[in-house]
Coordinates of C-alpha atoms in Angstrom, one line a residue:
Chain A
X1 CA 135.0 62.7 112.7
X2 CA 133.6 59.3 113.2
X3 CA 130.7 58.5 110.9
X4 CA 128.0 56.0 111.8
X5 CA 128.7 54.1 108.6
X6 CA 132.3 53.0 108.7
X7 CA 134.3 52.0 105.6
X8 CA 134.6 48.3 104.6
X9 CA 138.3 47.3 104.5
X10 CA 137.8 45.1 101.4
X11 CA 136.9 48.2 99.4
X12 CA 138.9 50.8 101.3
X13 CA 142.3 49.2 101.3
X14 CA 142.6 48.7 97.5
X15 CA 141.4 52.3 96.9
X16 CA 143.8 53.7 99.4
X17 CA 146.9 51.9 98.1
X18 CA 146.2 52.2 94.3
X19 CA 148.9 50.6 92.2
X20 CA 150.7 48.3 94.7
X21 CA 153.5 47.6 92.2
X22 CA 154.9 51.0 93.0
X23 CA 155.3 50.2 96.7
X24 CA 157.3 47.9 99.0
X25 CA 154.7 46.6 101.5
X26 CA 155.2 45.1 104.9
X27 CA 152.0 43.8 106.4
X28 CA 151.4 42.9 110.0
X29 CA 149.7 39.7 111.0
X30 CA 146.1 38.7 110.9
X31 CA 143.6 40.9 109.0
X32 CA 146.0 43.2 107.2
X33 CA 148.0 40.1 105.9
X34 CA 144.8 38.8 104.4
X35 CA 143.9 42.2 102.9
X36 CA 147.3 42.7 101.4
X37 CA 148.0 39.1 100.4
X38 CA 144.6 38.9 98.6
X39 CA 145.1 42.3 96.9
X40 CA 148.6 41.7 95.7
X41 CA 148.3 37.9 95.2
X42 CA 151.4 37.9 97.4
X43 CA 153.5 39.6 94.8
X44 CA 157.2 39.6 95.4
X45 CA 157.2 43.3 96.7
X46 CA 155.1 42.3 99.7
X47 CA 156.1 40.6 102.9
X48 CA 153.3 39.3 105.2
X49 CA 153.6 38.6 108.9
X50 CA 151.9 35.5 110.3
X51 CA 153.3 35.9 113.9
X52 CA 155.8 38.0 115.8
X53 CA 152.9 40.4 116.7
X54 CA 154.2 43.9 116.9
X55 CA 157.0 43.4 114.5
X56 CA 155.6 44.9 111.3
X57 CA 156.5 48.6 112.0
X58 CA 160.1 48.0 113.0
X59 CA 160.6 45.7 110.0
X60 CA 159.2 48.4 107.7
X61 CA 161.5 50.9 109.4
X62 CA 164.5 48.7 108.6
X63 CA 163.4 48.3 105.0
X64 CA 162.7 52.0 104.6
X65 CA 166.1 52.9 105.8
X66 CA 167.9 50.4 103.6
X67 CA 165.8 51.4 100.5
X68 CA 165.5 55.2 100.5
X69 CA 164.8 55.1 96.8
X70 CA 161.5 53.2 97.4
X71 CA 158.2 54.1 99.0
X72 CA 157.7 51.7 101.9
X73 CA 154.2 51.1 103.2
X74 CA 153.5 49.2 106.5
X75 CA 149.9 48.0 106.8
X76 CA 149.2 47.0 110.3
X77 CA 146.1 46.4 112.5
X78 CA 145.3 48.2 115.7
X79 CA 146.1 45.2 117.9
X80 CA 149.4 44.7 116.2
X81 CA 150.3 48.3 116.6
X82 CA 149.2 48.5 120.2
X83 CA 151.7 45.7 120.9
X84 CA 154.6 47.9 119.8
X85 CA 153.6 51.5 120.5
X86 CA 157.2 52.3 121.2
X87 CA 158.1 51.6 117.6
X88 CA 156.0 54.6 116.6
X89 CA 158.2 56.7 118.8
X90 CA 161.3 55.2 117.2
X91 CA 160.0 55.9 113.7
X92 CA 159.1 59.5 114.8
X93 CA 162.7 60.0 116.0
X94 CA 164.4 58.4 113.0
X95 CA 162.0 60.1 110.5
X96 CA 162.4 58.1 107.4
X97 CA 160.9 60.3 104.7
X98 CA 159.8 57.3 102.5
X99 CA 157.7 55.4 105.1
X100 CA 153.9 55.4 105.4
X101 CA 152.3 53.5 108.2
X102 CA 148.7 52.6 107.6
X103 CA 146.8 51.3 110.6
X104 CA 143.7 49.4 109.6
X105 CA 141.7 50.1 112.8
X106 CA 138.6 48.0 113.3
X107 CA 138.8 48.5 117.1
X108 CA 138.8 44.9 117.8
X109 CA 140.7 41.6 117.9
X110 CA 138.8 39.9 115.1
X111 CA 141.1 36.8 115.0
X112 CA 140.4 35.9 118.6
X113 CA 136.7 36.3 118.8
X114 CA 136.0 40.1 118.3
X115 CA 137.1 41.4 121.7
X116 CA 137.3 45.2 121.8
X117 CA 140.8 46.6 121.4
X118 CA 142.1 49.7 123.2
X119 CA 141.1 51.8 120.2
X120 CA 137.5 50.7 120.7
X121 CA 137.8 51.9 124.2
X122 CA 139.0 55.5 123.5
X123 CA 142.7 55.2 122.5
X124 CA 143.5 57.3 119.4
X125 CA 146.5 56.0 117.6
X126 CA 146.7 59.0 115.2
X127 CA 147.1 61.4 118.1
X128 CA 149.8 59.1 119.5
X129 CA 151.6 59.1 116.1
X130 CA 151.4 62.9 116.1
X131 CA 152.9 63.0 119.5
X132 CA 155.7 60.7 118.3
X133 CA 156.7 63.3 115.6
X134 CA 155.3 61.9 112.4
X135 CA 155.4 64.5 109.7
X136 CA 152.1 63.7 108.1
X137 CA 148.9 62.4 109.9
X138 CA 145.8 61.5 108.1
X139 CA 142.5 60.2 109.6
X140 CA 140.2 58.3 107.3
X141 CA 136.7 57.8 108.5
X142 CA 134.7 58.3 105.2
X143 CA 134.8 58.2 101.5
X144 CA 136.0 61.8 101.0
X145 CA 138.9 61.2 103.4
X146 CA 139.7 57.9 101.7
X147 CA 140.2 59.7 98.4
X148 CA 142.4 62.3 100.0
X149 CA 144.4 59.4 101.6
X150 CA 144.9 57.7 98.2
X151 CA 146.3 60.9 96.8
X152 CA 148.7 61.0 99.8
X153 CA 149.9 57.4 99.2
X154 CA 150.3 58.1 95.4
X155 CA 152.3 61.3 95.6
X156 CA 155.8 61.8 96.7
X157 CA 155.8 62.1 100.5
X158 CA 157.9 63.9 103.0
X159 CA 157.2 61.4 105.8
X160 CA 157.1 59.5 107.9
X161 CA 153.3 59.5 107.4
X162 CA 150.7 57.9 109.6
X163 CA 147.3 57.0 108.2
X164 CA 144.6 55.9 110.5
X165 CA 142.0 54.0 108.4
X166 CA 139.0 53.4 110.5
X167 CA 137.0 50.4 109.2
X168 CA 133.9 48.5 110.1
X169 CA 133.8 45.1 111.7
X170 CA 133.5 43.5 108.2
X171 CA 136.0 40.7 107.7
X172 CA 139.0 40.8 105.4
X173 CA 139.0 38.7 102.3
X174 CA 139.3 35.0 103.0
X175 CA 141.9 33.0 101.0
X176 CA 144.6 30.4 101.5
X177 CA 147.9 32.2 102.1
X178 CA 151.5 31.0 101.9
X179 CA 152.7 31.0 105.5
X180 CA 156.4 30.6 104.7
X181 CA 158.3 33.8 105.6
X182 CA 161.6 32.4 104.3
X183 CA 160.1 31.9 100.8
X184 CA 158.6 35.4 100.9
X185 CA 162.0 36.8 102.1
X186 CA 163.9 35.2 99.2
X187 CA 161.3 36.3 96.6
X188 CA 161.3 39.9 98.0
X189 CA 165.1 40.2 97.9
X190 CA 165.3 38.7 94.4
X191 CA 162.8 41.2 93.2
X192 CA 164.4 44.4 94.6
X193 CA 168.1 43.6 94.8
X194 CA 168.6 41.9 91.4
Chain B
X1 CA 193.4 50.4 127.3
X2 CA 189.8 49.4 127.6
X3 CA 188.6 51.4 124.7
X4 CA 191.1 49.8 122.3
X5 CA 189.2 46.6 121.9
X6 CA 186.0 48.5 121.5
X7 CA 187.5 50.7 118.8
X8 CA 188.7 47.5 117.1
X9 CA 185.3 45.9 117.5
X10 CA 183.6 48.9 115.7
X11 CA 186.1 48.8 112.9
X12 CA 185.6 45.1 112.4
X13 CA 181.8 45.6 112.2
X14 CA 182.2 48.4 109.7
X15 CA 184.7 46.4 107.6
X16 CA 182.0 43.7 107.4
X17 CA 179.8 46.4 105.8
X18 CA 177.4 46.6 108.7
X19 CA 175.8 50.0 108.3
X20 CA 172.7 50.0 110.5
X21 CA 173.3 49.9 114.3
X22 CA 170.2 49.7 116.6
X23 CA 170.6 49.9 120.3
X24 CA 169.1 50.6 123.7
X25 CA 171.6 52.9 125.5
X26 CA 173.9 50.9 127.6
X27 CA 177.1 51.7 129.5
X28 CA 179.0 48.6 128.2
X29 CA 178.2 49.6 124.6
X30 CA 178.8 53.4 125.1
X31 CA 181.9 53.5 122.9
X32 CA 180.4 51.5 120.1
X33 CA 177.2 53.6 120.2
X34 CA 179.1 56.8 120.1
X35 CA 181.1 55.6 117.1
X36 CA 177.9 54.7 115.3
X37 CA 176.3 58.1 116.0
X38 CA 179.3 60.0 114.7
X39 CA 179.8 57.8 111.6
X40 CA 178.2 59.6 108.6
X41 CA 177.9 56.3 106.7
X42 CA 176.0 54.6 109.5
X43 CA 172.4 54.8 110.6
X44 CA 172.3 54.7 114.4
X45 CA 168.8 54.0 115.8
X46 CA 168.0 54.4 119.4
X47 CA 165.2 52.0 120.3
X48 CA 162.5 52.3 122.9
X49 CA 162.7 48.5 123.5
X50 CA 165.2 45.9 122.2
X51 CA 162.4 44.0 120.4
X52 CA 162.3 46.7 117.8
X53 CA 165.8 45.8 116.8
X54 CA 164.7 42.4 115.6
X55 CA 162.3 43.8 113.0
X56 CA 164.9 46.4 112.0
X57 CA 167.4 43.6 111.4
X58 CA 164.9 41.7 109.2
X59 CA 163.7 44.8 107.3
X60 CA 167.3 45.9 106.7
X61 CA 168.1 42.5 105.2
X62 CA 165.0 42.6 103.0
X63 CA 166.3 45.9 101.7
X64 CA 169.9 44.6 101.2
X65 CA 171.7 46.0 104.2
X66 CA 173.5 44.5 107.2
X67 CA 172.6 45.5 110.7
X68 CA 173.6 44.8 114.3
X69 CA 171.6 45.0 117.5
X70 CA 173.4 46.2 120.6
X71 CA 171.8 45.5 123.9
X72 CA 172.3 44.5 127.5
X73 CA 171.4 41.0 128.8
X74 CA 168.2 42.3 130.4
X75 CA 167.0 43.3 126.9
X76 CA 167.3 39.8 125.6
X77 CA 164.1 38.9 127.4
X78 CA 162.2 41.7 125.5
X79 CA 163.1 40.1 122.2
X80 CA 162.0 36.5 122.6
X81 CA 158.7 36.4 120.6
X82 CA 160.1 38.8 117.9
X83 CA 162.9 36.2 117.3
X84 CA 160.1 34.1 115.7
X85 CA 160.5 36.3 112.7
X86 CA 164.3 35.5 112.6
X87 CA 163.9 31.8 113.2
X88 CA 160.8 31.1 111.1
X89 CA 162.0 33.4 108.3
X90 CA 165.6 32.1 108.5
X91 CA 166.9 35.7 108.5
X92 CA 170.6 36.4 109.3
X93 CA 170.8 38.2 112.6
X94 CA 173.7 39.6 114.6
X95 CA 173.4 40.9 118.2
X96 CA 176.1 41.9 120.7
X97 CA 175.0 41.5 124.3
X98 CA 176.7 43.1 127.2
X99 CA 176.2 40.7 130.2
X100 CA 174.9 41.6 133.6
X101 CA 174.1 39.3 136.5
X102 CA 177.3 37.4 136.6
X103 CA 181.0 38.0 137.5
X104 CA 181.0 40.6 140.2
X105 CA 177.4 41.8 139.9
X106 CA 176.2 43.9 142.8
X107 CA 172.5 44.4 141.7
X108 CA 170.6 41.3 142.6
X109 CA 167.8 42.2 140.1
X110 CA 170.2 41.5 137.2
X111 CA 170.8 37.8 137.9
X112 CA 167.4 36.4 136.8
X113 CA 167.7 37.6 133.2
X114 CA 171.5 37.4 133.0
X115 CA 171.3 33.7 133.8
X116 CA 168.5 33.2 131.3
X117 CA 170.3 34.8 128.3
X118 CA 171.9 31.7 126.9
X119 CA 169.0 29.2 127.4
X120 CA 166.4 31.6 126.0
X121 CA 168.5 32.7 123.0
X122 CA 169.5 29.1 122.3
X123 CA 165.8 28.0 122.5
X124 CA 165.0 30.6 119.8
X125 CA 167.8 29.3 117.5
X126 CA 170.3 32.0 118.2
X127 CA 173.9 30.7 118.5
X128 CA 175.7 32.2 121.5
X129 CA 179.4 33.0 121.3
X130 CA 180.8 34.0 124.7
X131 CA 183.7 36.4 125.1
X132 CA 185.7 36.3 128.3
X133 CA 188.9 38.3 127.5
X134 CA 190.0 41.1 125.2
X135 CA 192.1 38.9 122.9
X136 CA 188.9 37.0 122.0
X137 CA 186.8 40.0 121.0
X138 CA 187.9 40.5 117.4
X139 CA 188.2 36.9 116.4
X140 CA 184.8 36.2 117.9
X141 CA 183.2 39.1 116.1
X142 CA 184.7 38.0 112.8
X143 CA 183.4 34.5 113.4
X144 CA 179.9 35.8 114.2
X145 CA 179.8 38.1 111.1
X146 CA 180.7 35.1 108.9
X147 CA 178.1 32.9 110.5
X148 CA 175.4 35.6 110.4
X149 CA 175.9 37.1 106.9
X150 CA 177.6 34.3 104.9
X151 CA 175.8 31.3 106.4
X152 CA 172.7 33.3 107.2
X153 CA 172.4 32.1 110.8
X154 CA 171.4 34.1 113.9
X155 CA 174.3 34.8 116.3
X156 CA 174.7 36.5 119.6
X157 CA 178.1 37.7 120.9
X158 CA 177.9 37.7 124.7
X159 CA 180.5 40.1 126.2
X160 CA 180.9 38.8 129.7
X161 CA 181.0 40.9 132.8
X162 CA 184.5 39.7 133.4
X163 CA 185.6 41.4 130.2
X164 CA 183.5 44.5 130.7
X165 CA 184.1 45.0 134.5
X166 CA 181.2 45.0 136.9
X167 CA 179.3 48.2 137.5
X168 CA 180.1 49.5 141.0
X169 CA 177.3 49.6 143.6

């Protein structure tokens, strides 16, 4: 259920993810890239999008399928996910058990001036994920559900899992990121393949 | 006779250690898709839109596996912005495109995208290798695999409608 006081992403995302060193993380563009880049200091187990909107979920799917021994987390915004809703259906069909998709849903396009997104106008991405065949669905609207979600992320999963993290309009952390995807790619592969 | 080169094409891709095949169902790729689905050592992924295949290719490479995207020429248009990931990130990328809207095409809708395939792919940094006859298929695929996975370039094999035969209308 939606509470009047929504969670602040700056506090909620670190709590939800716990020890990020145990995860391989693909982050969608805009807000989530700032959340994750700031949190992990762009550690080599993270790959942040800065464009190609809608590409985070399929990239995480490709990674999850090629690294079944790792837990892969895709952190994506509502706008990013709305641009590639079909990719949820593809994940639901392929059913990678090691993939968690976390949608950080602030119901708006914060990067472009705060216009309402479809999720702010009634679209429920968790219900869509459920209809796509995700094994685990978790809605997080409050502190109690956040703790339950963090347990879910920490424990072995039989996914794919979809977590809808409903957050307030508070901005993500501001910091100066590295925009080079090719550098991140090289670092990422060196870390996990060597 | 027709299926021989397609069987050889599949074998060549597998010998190159390509183990993730993503595709949007397509008549021209039917034999290849069926091989991938039946192969226990291959992950075959049916896509809802071709653009998903771009991220899957990049993600597979991040995880240390090689993949190929099978699509029809009309699907190329769905991929354009996602190819930013490949071009900006300098990811290796291999796609095999069955062409429509050219030799013997009877569906007038197919010409617009068919004619735009080479200019749009080229503009996104994807090198196009066009195949017109059966004897060129295997050498072209071997060349493309080397360019993609040794030189880490993005490459599209375009299987022409002359090779495939036009769909009857």
